[in-house]
Backbone as a printed PyTorch tensor [residue, N CA C, xyz], in Angstrom:
tensor([[[  1.1040,  -1.3730,  -0.2280],
         [  0.0420,  -0.0910,  -0.0030],
         [  0.8840,   1.0880,   0.0140]],

        [[  1.9340,   1.1120,   0.9460],
         [  2.9830,   2.3180,   0.6980],
         [  3.4290,   2.5620,  -0.4000]],

        [[  3.6290,   1.6350,  -1.2950],
         [  4.2390,   1.9400,  -2.4750],
         [  3.3220,   2.7390,  -3.5470]],

        [[  2.2230,   2.3970,  -3.5060],
         [  1.0970,   2.8060,  -4.1600],
         [  1.1030,   4.3940,  -3.8010]],

        [[  0.9640,   4.4850,  -2.5800],
         [  1.1430,   6.0630,  -2.1220],
         [  2.0660,   6.7480,  -3.0300]],

        [[  3.2450,   6.2470,  -2.2860],
         [  4.2960,   6.7150,  -2.7700],
         [  4.5870,   7.2250,  -4.5890]],

        [[  3.9070,   6.1910,  -5.1920],
         [  3.8920,   6.4120,  -6.7180],
         [  2.9890,   7.4440,  -7.2230]],

        [[  2.1260,   7.2290,  -6.4680],
         [  1.0140,   8.2710,  -6.8170],
         [  1.4530,   9.7250,  -6.3960]],

        [[  2.3490,  10.1100,  -5.1270],
         [  2.8400,  11.2140,  -4.9560],
         [  3.7840,  11.5700,  -6.1500]],

        [[  4.3540,  10.4010,  -6.4810],
         [  5.4790,  10.8650,  -7.7000],
         [  4.9650,  11.4630,  -9.1050]],

        [[  3.9710,  10.6870,  -9.2360],
         [  2.9790,  11.2920, -10.4810],
         [  2.7880,  12.7430, -10.2560]],

        [[  2.1250,  13.0820,  -9.0090],
         [  1.7360,  14.2290,  -8.8580],
         [  2.6330,  15.1710,  -9.3300]],

        [[  3.8570,  14.8070,  -8.4430],
         [  4.9610,  16.0310,  -8.9810],
         [  5.3130,  15.9770, -10.0520]],

        [[  5.3640,  14.9250, -10.8980],
         [  5.9620,  14.9900, -12.3100],
         [  4.8830,  15.7730, -12.9520]],

        [[  3.5800,  15.9130, -12.8540],
         [  2.3610,  16.4440, -13.8320],
         [  3.0520,  17.9180, -12.7790]],

        [[  2.9700,  18.3280, -11.9380],
         [  3.1400,  19.8440, -11.7490],
         [  4.4130,  20.2750, -12.4610]],

        [[  5.5860,  19.2630, -12.2740],
         [  6.9550,  19.8210, -13.1110],
         [  6.6040,  20.2590, -14.6550]],

        [[  5.5470,  19.4690, -15.0360],
         [  5.4560,  19.4030, -16.6120],
         [  4.5920,  20.8500, -16.9320]],

        [[  3.5350,  20.8500, -15.9220],
         [  2.9300,  22.1040, -16.1520],
         [  3.5830,  23.2560, -16.1300]],

        [[  4.6450,  23.3370, -14.8660],
         [  5.4610,  24.8840, -14.8440],
         [  6.3250,  24.7510, -16.0120]],

        [[  6.7070,  23.9210, -16.5090],
         [  7.7110,  23.7500, -17.6200],
         [  7.2730,  24.4700, -18.7600]],

        [[  5.8710,  24.2700, -18.9320],
         [  5.5890,  24.9860, -20.0950],
         [  5.2420,  26.5070, -19.9340]],

        [[  5.0710,  27.0840, -18.8930],
         [  5.2470,  28.1580, -18.5390],
         [  5.9840,  29.2460, -19.0590]],

        [[  6.0360,  30.2100, -19.4830],
         [  6.8640,  31.3260, -19.7330],
         [  7.4350,  31.8650, -18.8450]],

        [[  8.3870,  32.9890, -18.9600],
         [  9.1410,  33.6030, -18.0460],
         [  8.3500,  34.1340, -16.7990]],

        [[  7.2520,  34.9020, -17.6610],
         [  6.5080,  35.7280, -16.8900],
         [  5.2490,  35.0670, -16.2750]],

        [[  5.1440,  33.7420, -16.3270],
         [  4.0340,  32.7250, -15.6070],
         [  2.9470,  32.8260, -16.2990]],

        [[  2.7950,  33.2610, -17.7280],
         [  1.7410,  33.0720, -18.5900],
         [  1.6720,  31.9590, -19.6020]],

        [[  0.6780,  30.7810, -19.6530],
         [  0.7900,  30.1030, -20.8130],
         [  1.0140,  30.6980, -22.0940]],

        [[  2.0620,  30.3330, -22.8280],
         [  2.0030,  30.8030, -24.2900],
         [  1.7310,  29.5880, -25.3240]],

        [[  0.7990,  29.7860, -25.9030],
         [  0.6370,  28.9790, -27.3080],
         [  1.3560,  28.9510, -28.1270]],

        [[  1.5340,  28.1280, -28.9610],
         [  2.4060,  27.8650, -30.1430],
         [  2.4810,  29.2860, -31.4360]],

        [[  1.4630,  29.6460, -30.8930],
         [  1.1160,  30.9220, -32.0010],
         [  1.5900,  32.4190, -31.4870]],

        [[  2.4200,  32.5170, -30.1630],
         [  2.9210,  33.6730, -29.9250],
         [  4.1010,  33.3820, -30.1910]],

        [[  4.7480,  34.5330, -30.7610],
         [  6.1030,  34.7300, -31.2810],
         [  6.2620,  34.0130, -32.9090]],

        [[  4.9160,  34.1730, -33.3790],
         [  5.0280,  33.5510, -34.9050],
         [  3.8660,  34.2740, -35.4350]],

        [[  4.0410,  34.5120, -36.6400],
         [  3.1610,  34.7740, -37.3800],
         [  1.9440,  33.9320, -38.1110]],

        [[  0.8690,  34.0540, -37.9050],
         [ -0.2550,  33.2290, -38.6870],
         [ -0.7910,  33.7430, -39.6160]],

        [[ -1.2440,  32.9790, -40.5620],
         [ -2.0520,  33.3920, -41.7290],
         [ -3.1510,  34.3240, -41.5630]],

        [[ -3.7380,  34.5470, -40.7320],
         [ -4.6950,  35.2460, -40.1420],
         [ -4.1820,  36.5430, -39.3900]],

        [[ -3.1290,  36.6810, -39.2720],
         [ -2.3380,  37.8630, -38.4550],
         [ -2.2040,  38.9430, -39.3580]],

        [[ -2.5130,  40.2210, -38.7360],
         [ -2.0970,  41.5530, -39.4800],
         [ -0.7330,  42.1610, -38.9960]],

        [[  0.1810,  41.6210, -39.8560],
         [  1.5110,  42.1280, -39.4040],
         [  2.3670,  42.9380, -40.4510]],

        [[  3.5420,  44.0070, -39.7940],
         [  3.9730,  44.8470, -40.6900],
         [  5.4200,  44.4990, -40.2170]],

        [[  6.2970,  45.2380, -40.7720],
         [  7.7770,  45.6900, -40.2290],
         [  8.5200,  44.4360, -41.0860]],

        [[  9.4770,  43.7550, -40.5290],
         [ 10.3190,  42.7430, -41.1850],
         [  9.6470,  41.3710, -40.8020]],

        [[  8.6980,  40.9930, -42.0720],
         [  7.5240,  39.6560, -41.5800],
         [  8.4420,  38.4570, -41.2590]],

        [[  9.8770,  38.7150, -41.6920],
         [ 10.5950,  37.2060, -41.8800],
         [ 11.8100,  37.3610, -41.0320]],

        [[ 11.4210,  38.3750, -40.1090],
         [ 12.3990,  38.5970, -38.9860],
         [ 12.0420,  37.2950, -37.6000]],

        [[ 13.2630,  36.6130, -36.8700],
         [ 12.9750,  35.6770, -36.0060],
         [ 12.1170,  36.4030, -34.7730]],

        [[ 12.4350,  37.9440, -34.4100],
         [ 11.8580,  38.5040, -33.2060],
         [ 10.3530,  39.2050, -33.7160]],

        [[  9.2240,  38.7860, -33.1360],
         [  7.9280,  38.7850, -33.4820],
         [  7.2470,  39.9660, -31.9800]],

        [[  6.8000,  41.0270, -32.2960],
         [  6.3810,  41.8610, -31.2050],
         [  4.8170,  41.4650, -31.3820]],

        [[  4.1930,  40.9460, -30.5120],
         [  2.8290,  40.8900, -30.6770],
         [  2.0200,  41.6240, -29.8260]],

        [[  1.0840,  42.2960, -30.1580],
         [  0.1250,  43.1980, -29.4790],
         [ -1.1360,  42.6600, -29.3700]],

        [[ -2.0820,  42.3430, -28.2830],
         [ -3.5340,  42.3640, -28.3430],
         [ -4.1940,  43.6410, -27.6860]],

        [[ -4.8170,  44.1810, -28.4170],
         [ -5.3670,  45.6600, -28.2690],
         [ -6.8400,  45.6170, -28.5620]],

        [[ -7.3130,  46.9730, -27.9750],
         [ -9.0140,  46.9710, -28.1840],
         [ -8.8070,  48.6470, -28.8010]],

        [[ -9.6990,  48.9010, -30.0690],
         [ -9.7240,  50.0130, -30.7110],
         [-10.4720,  51.2310, -29.5690]],

        [[-11.3070,  50.8250, -28.6850],
         [-11.7160,  51.7930, -27.9160],
         [-11.2400,  52.1700, -26.8930]],

        [[-10.0230,  51.5060, -26.5540],
         [ -9.4160,  51.4170, -25.2020],
         [ -8.3230,  52.6940, -25.0190]],

        [[ -8.5880,  53.5190, -24.2320],
         [ -7.6630,  54.7450, -24.3600],
         [ -6.5320,  54.6410, -24.3210]],

        [[ -5.7960,  53.5160, -23.3270],
         [ -4.4210,  53.1440, -22.9820],
         [ -3.7360,  52.5590, -24.3200]],

        [[ -4.8300,  51.9950, -25.0450],
         [ -4.1750,  51.6610, -26.3730],
         [ -3.8270,  52.5420, -27.4630]],

        [[ -4.8280,  53.7210, -27.3640],
         [ -4.5170,  54.8320, -28.1310],
         [ -3.4720,  55.5130, -27.8330]],

        [[ -3.0800,  55.5220, -26.5190],
         [ -1.6180,  56.1050, -26.4810],
         [ -0.7190,  55.2080, -26.9750]],

        [[ -0.5710,  53.8630, -26.9180],
         [  0.1660,  52.9790, -27.5230],
         [  0.4620,  52.9100, -28.7320]],

        [[ -0.6700,  53.2420, -29.3680],
         [ -0.6140,  53.3380, -30.6540],
         [  0.5600,  54.1060, -31.3930]],

        [[  0.6210,  55.5430, -30.8050],
         [  1.6160,  56.2930, -31.0660],
         [  3.1340,  55.8110, -30.7070]],

        [[  2.9560,  54.8890, -29.7850],
         [  4.4400,  54.3540, -29.0380],
         [  4.7780,  53.3270, -30.3210]],

        [[  3.6320,  52.5390, -30.7380],
         [  3.9080,  51.2840, -31.6080],
         [  4.5050,  51.8530, -32.9650]],

        [[  3.7300,  53.0700, -33.5000],
         [  3.9060,  53.3960, -34.4270],
         [  5.4460,  53.9000, -34.9300]],

        [[  6.1320,  54.6730, -33.4540],
         [  7.3670,  55.1870, -33.3250],
         [  8.5550,  53.9650, -33.4250]],

        [[  7.7570,  52.6840, -32.7630],
         [  8.6860,  51.3660, -32.6390],
         [  8.7390,  50.9820, -34.1720]],

        [[  7.9340,  50.9220, -35.0740],
         [  7.5480,  50.4680, -36.1810],
         [  8.9630,  51.0020, -37.2220]],

        [[  8.8810,  52.4870, -37.1380],
         [  9.8390,  53.2590, -37.9670],
         [ 11.3660,  52.7830, -37.1860]],

        [[ 11.3280,  52.8610, -35.9560],
         [ 13.0370,  52.3450, -35.2670],
         [ 13.3070,  51.0720, -35.5210]],

        [[ 12.5000,  50.1680, -35.5410],
         [ 12.7580,  48.6440, -35.4020],
         [ 12.2910,  47.7590, -36.4270]],

        [[ 11.4420,  48.6380, -37.5220],
         [ 10.9240,  47.9150, -38.6490],
         [ 11.4360,  46.9990, -39.5300]],

        [[ 12.8800,  47.6060, -39.5790],
         [ 13.6060,  46.7190, -40.5070],
         [ 14.1850,  45.5580, -40.1820]],

        [[ 13.9000,  45.1940, -38.7010],
         [ 14.4990,  44.1100, -37.6530],
         [ 13.4990,  43.3360, -36.9480]],

        [[ 12.0950,  43.5900, -36.9780],
         [ 11.2950,  43.0440, -36.0710],
         [  9.8850,  42.9270, -37.0860]],

        [[  9.2250,  42.1300, -36.6650],
         [  7.6040,  42.0480, -37.1190],
         [  6.7680,  42.3260, -35.9360]],

        [[  5.9960,  42.9650, -36.4220],
         [  4.9330,  43.8480, -35.3990],
         [  3.6690,  42.9030, -35.8100]],

        [[  2.7240,  42.5300, -34.8970],
         [  1.8070,  41.6890, -35.1890],
         [  0.3460,  42.3360, -34.2430]],

        [[ -0.5340,  42.7450, -34.6980],
         [ -1.6530,  43.1220, -34.0650],
         [ -2.8810,  42.2730, -33.9820]],

        [[ -3.3070,  41.8330, -32.8130],
         [ -4.5120,  41.0420, -32.4240],
         [ -5.4640,  41.6670, -31.6410]],

        [[ -6.8540,  41.2470, -32.1190],
         [ -8.0760,  41.7980, -31.4300],
         [ -8.2030,  41.3280, -29.9050]],

        [[ -8.2160,  42.2170, -29.1970],
         [ -8.9360,  41.7370, -27.6360],
         [ -9.9370,  42.8040, -27.1530]],

        [[-11.1040,  42.8360, -27.8650],
         [-12.3440,  43.9770, -27.4950],
         [-12.7920,  43.8520, -26.2050]],

        [[-12.6840,  44.5250, -25.3160],
         [-13.3180,  44.0850, -23.7630],
         [-14.8020,  44.5230, -23.9150]],

        [[-15.3140,  43.7470, -22.9720],
         [-16.8840,  43.7200, -22.9650],
         [-17.3870,  44.6620, -22.7760]],

        [[-16.6230,  45.8210, -21.8400],
         [-17.2030,  46.9970, -21.3690],
         [-17.0960,  48.1340, -22.5460]],

        [[-16.3980,  47.8970, -23.4740],
         [-16.6240,  48.5410, -24.7720],
         [-17.4120,  48.4600, -25.7680]],

        [[-18.5170,  49.1050, -25.6510],
         [-19.5160,  48.5200, -26.5490],
         [-19.4390,  48.6230, -28.1100]],

        [[-18.4420,  49.6210, -28.6070],
         [-18.2220,  49.6680, -30.1070],
         [-16.6850,  48.9430, -30.5380]],

        [[-16.1940,  48.3530, -29.3830],
         [-14.6900,  47.8890, -29.6840],
         [-14.8770,  46.6590, -30.8550]],

        [[-15.5140,  45.6940, -30.4250],
         [-15.7280,  44.6690, -31.2400],
         [-15.8640,  44.7690, -32.8600]],

        [[-17.0320,  45.8370, -32.8970],
         [-17.3140,  46.4510, -34.3080],
         [-16.0470,  47.0930, -34.7360]],

        [[-15.4460,  47.8010, -34.0710],
         [-14.4480,  48.3060, -34.2680],
         [-13.1850,  47.4660, -35.0810]],

        [[-13.0580,  46.4000, -34.2900],
         [-12.3980,  45.2960, -34.8340],
         [-12.6440,  44.6930, -36.0290]],

        [[-14.1150,  44.4550, -36.1230],
         [-14.2420,  44.1640, -37.4540],
         [-14.4430,  44.8770, -38.5910]],

        [[-14.3110,  46.2820, -38.5410],
         [-14.3850,  47.1990, -39.5160],
         [-12.7950,  47.1750, -40.0730]],

        [[-12.0160,  46.9180, -39.1790],
         [-10.5780,  46.8560, -39.5530],
         [-10.2790,  45.6000, -40.1740]],

        [[-10.9200,  44.5590, -39.9140],
         [-10.6710,  43.2530, -40.8690],
         [-11.2050,  43.2710, -42.2190]],

        [[-12.3910,  43.8050, -42.0380],
         [-13.2710,  44.2560, -43.3170],
         [-12.3840,  44.8400, -44.2320]],

        [[-11.6100,  46.1010, -43.5710],
         [-10.5490,  46.8780, -44.4730],
         [ -9.5040,  46.1410, -44.8990]],

        [[ -9.2420,  44.7670, -44.0570],
         [ -7.9540,  44.3750, -44.4420],
         [ -8.3010,  43.2500, -45.5790]],

        [[ -9.2010,  42.9570, -45.9030],
         [ -9.8710,  41.9890, -46.8190],
         [ -9.4110,  42.7690, -48.2090]],

        [[ -9.5200,  44.3680, -48.2600],
         [ -9.1000,  45.0660, -49.4790],
         [ -7.8630,  45.4660, -49.0850]],

        [[ -7.0810,  44.5410, -48.6200],
         [ -5.3630,  45.3280, -48.2990],
         [ -5.2350,  46.6260, -47.5430]],

        [[ -6.5250,  46.9810, -46.6760],
         [ -5.8880,  48.1280, -45.8550],
         [ -6.4020,  48.1360, -44.6160]],

        [[ -5.9060,  46.9940, -44.0590],
         [ -6.1190,  46.9870, -42.3090],
         [ -5.2660,  47.8880, -41.7540]],

        [[ -4.0680,  48.3260, -42.0890],
         [ -3.3810,  49.4570, -41.1380],
         [ -3.9600,  50.6490, -41.6870]],

        [[ -4.2600,  51.0920, -42.7620],
         [ -4.8410,  52.2170, -42.9590],
         [ -6.2800,  52.3650, -41.9970]],

        [[ -7.1670,  51.5330, -41.9170],
         [ -8.3020,  51.5040, -40.9260],
         [ -7.8600,  51.4390, -39.4910]],

        [[ -6.8770,  50.7550, -39.1250],
         [ -6.3950,  50.3730, -37.7690],
         [ -5.9180,  51.8560, -37.6180]],

        [[ -5.2440,  52.8740, -38.2480],
         [ -4.7640,  54.1390, -37.9660],
         [ -5.5900,  55.2190, -37.6780]],

        [[ -6.9120,  55.0010, -38.5230],
         [ -7.7430,  55.7390, -38.7570],
         [ -8.8190,  55.6160, -37.0760]],

        [[ -9.0430,  54.5310, -36.9650],
         [ -9.7030,  54.1220, -35.9000],
         [ -9.1570,  54.8630, -34.5120]],

        [[ -7.9740,  54.4670, -34.1600],
         [ -7.0230,  55.0410, -33.3130],
         [ -6.7660,  56.3880, -33.1580]],

        [[ -6.6830,  56.9960, -34.3940],
         [ -6.6990,  58.5220, -34.3750],
         [ -7.6620,  58.9640, -34.0650]],

        [[ -9.0980,  58.7350, -34.4540],
         [-10.5220,  59.4110, -34.6710],
         [-10.9720,  58.9450, -33.3420]],

        [[-10.4580,  57.8800, -32.5150],
         [-11.3580,  57.2240, -31.3050],
         [-12.2000,  57.8890, -30.7660]],

        [[-12.0010,  59.2400, -30.5390],
         [-13.2800,  60.2650, -29.6280],
         [-14.4050,  60.4320, -30.8270]],

        [[-14.4010,  60.1010, -31.9060],
         [-15.2910,  60.4570, -32.8300],
         [-16.2090,  59.5240, -32.8210]],

        [[-15.9480,  58.2400, -32.7230],
         [-16.6460,  56.9900, -32.7160],
         [-16.8260,  56.5890, -31.5990]],

        [[-16.1790,  56.2100, -30.4930],
         [-16.2450,  55.4680, -29.3250],
         [-17.2890,  55.4030, -28.6870]],

        [[-18.2320,  56.0550, -28.3600],
         [-19.6130,  56.2280, -27.6830],
         [-20.8470,  56.4680, -28.7210]],

        [[-20.5620,  56.6640, -29.9430],
         [-21.5490,  56.8120, -30.7920],
         [-22.3360,  55.4960, -30.8590]],

        [[-23.9940,  55.5740, -31.0950],
         [-24.6590,  54.7210, -30.9000],
         [-24.9130,  53.6760, -32.2830]],

        [[-25.1220,  54.6230, -33.1310],
         [-24.8130,  54.3020, -34.8450],
         [-23.6850,  54.0760, -35.6270]],

        [[-22.6140,  53.2970, -35.2110],
         [-21.2110,  53.6220, -35.1170],
         [-21.0370,  53.0090, -36.6890]],

        [[-21.9340,  52.3390, -37.2990],
         [-21.4530,  51.8510, -38.7630],
         [-21.5910,  52.7710, -39.5000]],

        [[-22.2460,  53.8440, -39.4050],
         [-22.5830,  55.0530, -40.4040],
         [-20.8200,  55.6090, -40.3130]],

        [[-20.3630,  55.8890, -39.2250],
         [-18.9670,  56.6280, -39.3470],
         [-17.9980,  55.5050, -39.7800]],

        [[-17.7910,  54.1270, -39.6240],
         [-17.0110,  53.3730, -39.8870],
         [-17.0980,  53.1960, -41.5550]],

        [[-18.3080,  53.2750, -42.3030],
         [-18.6270,  53.2040, -43.7790],
         [-17.8620,  54.5940, -44.1250]],

        [[-18.0500,  55.9120, -43.5560],
         [-17.3840,  56.8870, -43.9170],
         [-15.8560,  56.7080, -43.9280]],

        [[-15.2140,  55.9110, -42.9690],
         [-13.7930,  55.8060, -42.9970],
         [-13.5480,  54.8600, -44.2030]],

        [[-14.3570,  53.8740, -44.5570],
         [-14.0770,  52.9620, -45.5290],
         [-13.8020,  53.7250, -47.0330]],

        [[-14.9500,  55.0430, -47.2590],
         [-14.7260,  56.0650, -48.3370],
         [-13.3380,  56.6480, -48.1680]],

        [[-13.2440,  57.2040, -46.9170],
         [-12.0480,  57.7020, -46.7780],
         [-10.6920,  57.1450, -47.4820]],

        [[-10.4870,  56.2060, -47.1640],
         [ -9.3470,  55.2770, -47.4850],
         [ -9.5100,  54.3560, -48.9780]],

        [[-10.5720,  54.6330, -49.5230],
         [-10.5110,  54.3360, -50.7350],
         [-11.4480,  52.7640, -50.9870]],

        [[-12.0560,  52.3540, -49.9630],
         [-12.4540,  50.8330, -50.2980],
         [-13.7500,  50.9540, -50.9660]],

        [[-14.3110,  49.7210, -51.7250],
         [-15.3980,  49.4640, -51.8740],
         [-16.3160,  49.4870, -50.8750]],

        [[-17.4070,  50.1170, -50.9810],
         [-18.2690,  50.4330, -49.7520],
         [-19.0130,  49.2100, -49.8480]],

        [[-19.5240,  48.7720, -50.7870],
         [-20.6520,  47.6550, -50.9160],
         [-19.5030,  46.2000, -50.0030]],

        [[-18.2880,  45.9380, -50.6410],
         [-17.5430,  45.0420, -50.2290],
         [-17.4070,  45.1660, -48.8620]],

        [[-16.9220,  46.4590, -48.2810],
         [-16.6520,  46.6820, -47.0940],
         [-17.9480,  46.1590, -45.9580]],

        [[-19.1470,  46.4820, -46.2940],
         [-20.3740,  46.4210, -45.7260],
         [-20.5290,  44.7450, -45.6400]],

        [[-20.1910,  44.1700, -46.6730],
         [-20.4160,  42.8100, -46.9900],
         [-19.4410,  42.0520, -45.8340]],

        [[-18.4020,  42.1320, -45.9200],
         [-17.1980,  41.8050, -45.2370],
         [-17.5080,  42.1240, -43.8510]],

        [[-17.8930,  43.3000, -43.2360],
         [-18.4450,  43.6800, -41.9250],
         [-19.0970,  42.5640, -41.3170]],

        [[-20.1520,  42.1170, -42.2100],
         [-21.4060,  41.6520, -41.3840],
         [-21.1200,  40.0210, -41.6710]],

        [[-19.7890,  39.6310, -42.4480],
         [-19.7090,  38.3640, -42.5170],
         [-19.1940,  37.3660, -41.3730]],

        [[-19.6370,  36.0020, -41.5380],
         [-19.3230,  35.5850, -40.5170],
         [-17.8600,  34.9960, -40.2710]],

        [[-16.8090,  35.0130, -41.3140],
         [-15.9370,  34.7330, -41.3340],
         [-14.8240,  35.9190, -40.8220]],

        [[-15.4270,  37.3830, -40.8000],
         [-14.5500,  38.4220, -39.9060],
         [-15.3550,  38.1420, -38.5570]],

        [[-16.4640,  37.9210, -38.2170],
         [-16.9130,  37.9760, -37.0940],
         [-16.0720,  36.8370, -36.0370]],

        [[-15.8580,  35.4720, -36.6280],
         [-15.1080,  34.1490, -36.3580],
         [-13.6560,  34.8610, -36.0850]],

        [[-13.2510,  35.7020, -36.8650],
         [-11.7780,  35.7320, -36.7110],
         [-11.3980,  36.4820, -35.4820]],

        [[-12.1430,  38.0590, -35.5610],
         [-12.2070,  38.6290, -34.3790],
         [-12.5630,  38.0090, -32.9050]],

        [[-13.6220,  37.1640, -33.0100],
         [-14.0010,  36.2460, -32.0330],
         [-12.4820,  35.3670, -31.4790]],

        [[-12.1690,  34.6990, -32.3470],
         [-10.9580,  33.7180, -32.4450],
         [ -9.9130,  34.5120, -31.4760]],

        [[ -9.4620,  35.5450, -32.1870],
         [ -8.6360,  36.2880, -31.2610],
         [ -8.7970,  36.6590, -29.9840]],

        [[ -9.6270,  37.2160, -29.7220],
         [-10.3210,  37.4720, -28.4380],
         [ -9.9820,  36.1000, -27.8190]],

        [[-10.5430,  35.2310, -28.1560],
         [-10.5060,  33.6890, -27.2640],
         [ -8.9930,  33.3320, -26.7010]],

        [[ -8.3200,  33.7520, -27.7390],
         [ -7.0340,  33.4380, -27.2810],
         [ -6.2170,  34.3180, -26.5770]],

        [[ -6.6440,  35.6480, -26.2570],
         [ -6.3110,  36.5270, -25.4570],
         [ -6.6940,  35.9930, -24.1040]],

        [[ -7.9930,  35.6000, -23.9500],
         [ -8.6520,  34.9860, -22.8080],
         [ -7.9570,  33.5750, -22.2860]],

        [[ -7.5610,  32.7820, -23.2990],
         [ -7.0070,  31.6350, -22.8770],
         [ -5.3070,  32.1090, -22.1470]],

        [[ -4.7550,  32.8620, -22.7730],
         [ -3.4890,  33.5870, -22.0860],
         [ -3.7520,  34.3420, -20.4920]],

        [[ -4.8690,  34.1670, -20.5540],
         [ -4.9670,  34.9410, -19.0940],
         [ -4.5780,  36.2740, -18.9070]],

        [[ -4.6420,  36.8690, -20.2330],
         [ -4.6010,  38.5310, -20.0560],
         [ -5.2180,  39.3490, -19.1520]],

        [[ -4.3840,  40.0900, -18.7140],
         [ -5.3700,  40.9780, -17.6920],
         [ -6.4610,  42.4940, -18.1030]],

        [[ -5.6740,  42.7240, -19.3520],
         [ -6.3610,  44.0540, -19.8660],
         [ -5.5280,  44.4660, -21.3030]],

        [[ -5.7120,  45.5300, -21.4250],
         [ -5.3170,  45.8930, -22.8740],
         [ -4.7450,  47.4800, -22.8790]],

        [[ -3.6580,  47.6170, -23.6620],
         [ -2.8460,  46.5010, -24.4440],
         [ -2.1180,  45.2700, -23.5420]],

        [[ -1.8090,  44.5700, -24.1520],
         [ -0.5520,  43.4310, -23.6430],
         [ -0.1050,  43.2060, -24.8670]],

        [[  1.5570,  43.0930, -24.5370],
         [  2.4590,  42.7850, -25.4900],
         [  3.4010,  41.7230, -25.2650]],

        [[  3.6390,  41.1290, -26.1280],
         [  4.5150,  39.7830, -25.9670],
         [  5.8740,  40.3810, -27.0250]],

        [[  6.9230,  39.9990, -26.4060],
         [  8.2470,  40.2990, -27.2660],
         [  8.8510,  38.8290, -27.4630]],

        [[  8.6880,  38.2980, -28.6780],
         [  8.7760,  37.0700, -28.6970],
         [  7.9150,  36.2960, -27.9050]],

        [[  8.2570,  35.4040, -27.1740],
         [  7.1330,  34.7040, -26.2740],
         [  7.1710,  35.1730, -24.8400]],

        [[  7.7240,  36.4730, -24.6360],
         [  7.7780,  36.9550, -23.3520],
         [  6.8390,  37.9330, -23.2380]],

        [[  6.0210,  37.8730, -22.1150],
         [  5.0880,  38.7850, -21.7510],
         [  5.3980,  40.2570, -21.2350]],

        [[  5.3150,  41.3550, -21.5190],
         [  5.7380,  42.4560, -21.2600],
         [  4.3860,  43.4820, -20.4920]],

        [[  4.6300,  43.5030, -19.0460],
         [  3.6270,  44.2340, -18.1680],
         [  3.6280,  45.3830, -17.8690]],

        [[  3.1150,  46.4620, -18.2680],
         [  3.4530,  48.0610, -17.8270],
         [  5.0580,  48.3210, -17.8150]],

        [[  5.4530,  48.1950, -19.0100],
         [  6.8150,  48.9520, -18.9730],
         [  6.8280,  50.2680, -18.4150]],

        [[  7.8170,  50.7750, -17.9750],
         [  7.9750,  51.7240, -16.8070],
         [  8.1610,  53.1450, -17.8850]],

        [[  8.5090,  52.7650, -19.2460],
         [  8.4770,  53.9290, -20.0290],
         [  9.0400,  53.4710, -21.5600]],

        [[  8.5680,  54.2840, -22.3870],
         [  8.8620,  53.8650, -24.0470],
         [ 10.0800,  53.3590, -23.8760]],

        [[ 11.0660,  54.1860, -23.2750],
         [ 12.7100,  53.9710, -23.4230],
         [ 12.8280,  52.5050, -22.6860]],

        [[ 12.0720,  52.2200, -21.5620],
         [ 12.3730,  50.5880, -20.9520],
         [ 12.1090,  49.8840, -21.8410]],

        [[ 10.7680,  49.9960, -22.6510],
         [ 10.1330,  48.7550, -23.7030],
         [ 11.0750,  48.6820, -24.5790]],

        [[ 11.9310,  50.0500, -25.1600],
         [ 12.9000,  50.1190, -26.1030],
         [ 13.7670,  48.9160, -25.8920]],

        [[ 14.5200,  49.0040, -24.6060],
         [ 15.3900,  48.1840, -24.3510],
         [ 15.2950,  46.9130, -24.2560]],

        [[ 14.0080,  46.6240, -23.8190],
         [ 13.4560,  45.0110, -23.7200],
         [ 13.6530,  44.7310, -25.2940]],

        [[ 12.9740,  45.1830, -26.3050],
         [ 13.2980,  45.1600, -27.8360],
         [ 14.7410,  44.6490, -28.1390]],

        [[ 15.6290,  45.6890, -28.0560],
         [ 16.7560,  45.5300, -28.1940],
         [ 17.5910,  44.6070, -27.7040]],

        [[ 17.3510,  44.1150, -26.4920],
         [ 18.2360,  42.7300, -25.7400],
         [ 17.5740,  41.6690, -26.6430]],

        [[ 16.3080,  41.6500, -26.6740],
         [ 15.6680,  40.6330, -27.3770],
         [ 16.2840,  40.3190, -28.7130]],

        [[ 16.5220,  41.4930, -29.4410],
         [ 17.3260,  41.4610, -30.8960],
         [ 18.5670,  40.7350, -30.7030]],

        [[ 19.5480,  40.8770, -29.6560],
         [ 20.7370,  40.4280, -29.3270],
         [ 20.4780,  39.0000, -29.4180]],

        [[ 19.8440,  38.5100, -28.8660],
         [ 19.3050,  37.0820, -28.5700],
         [ 18.8840,  36.5170, -29.8060]],

        [[ 18.5850,  37.0550, -30.7750],
         [ 17.6800,  36.4370, -31.9730],
         [ 18.7340,  36.2690, -33.3620]]])
């Protein structure tokens, strides 16, 4: 009987060890699609780079808007050496966030995800609390030269809805606590002290890749 108890205890210890072994240094489970670019991703910069910076963000989030300008600066400084990936994590308390995510992906179907991405952040105050936000998104589609008919069709498509939902669920599975959340490679970056501190993390990661 004692040998069975000992064996059972050993199995529990081994299972616990294996569980901890698959954690990242930050203590967050990192699935295989962190640090790599999937076909569904919106990516820019050097997409062949071994270093991928992944952002989980919400177009209606005020902090995300602040970091939009930071990431734009990073794309200029590191764009030839780093791939930057944007993934959707629309928070439930932001009533228009999921619709904005769908608008960006609908624009992406016509090759203009980043143009819509930029407009949504730069004009956030214009649409964030509006009731009939579709009208504003249609105007943005016209502004960046999209086919409005196709944009509307894609905006309401099951494909786009599923894509946004899949990325949101991915963020939830990662136990991310809010937006924006960043991974440099597979390392979760939580609340860097400053833009310069964030740059230092990227520079150090580049040295190791």
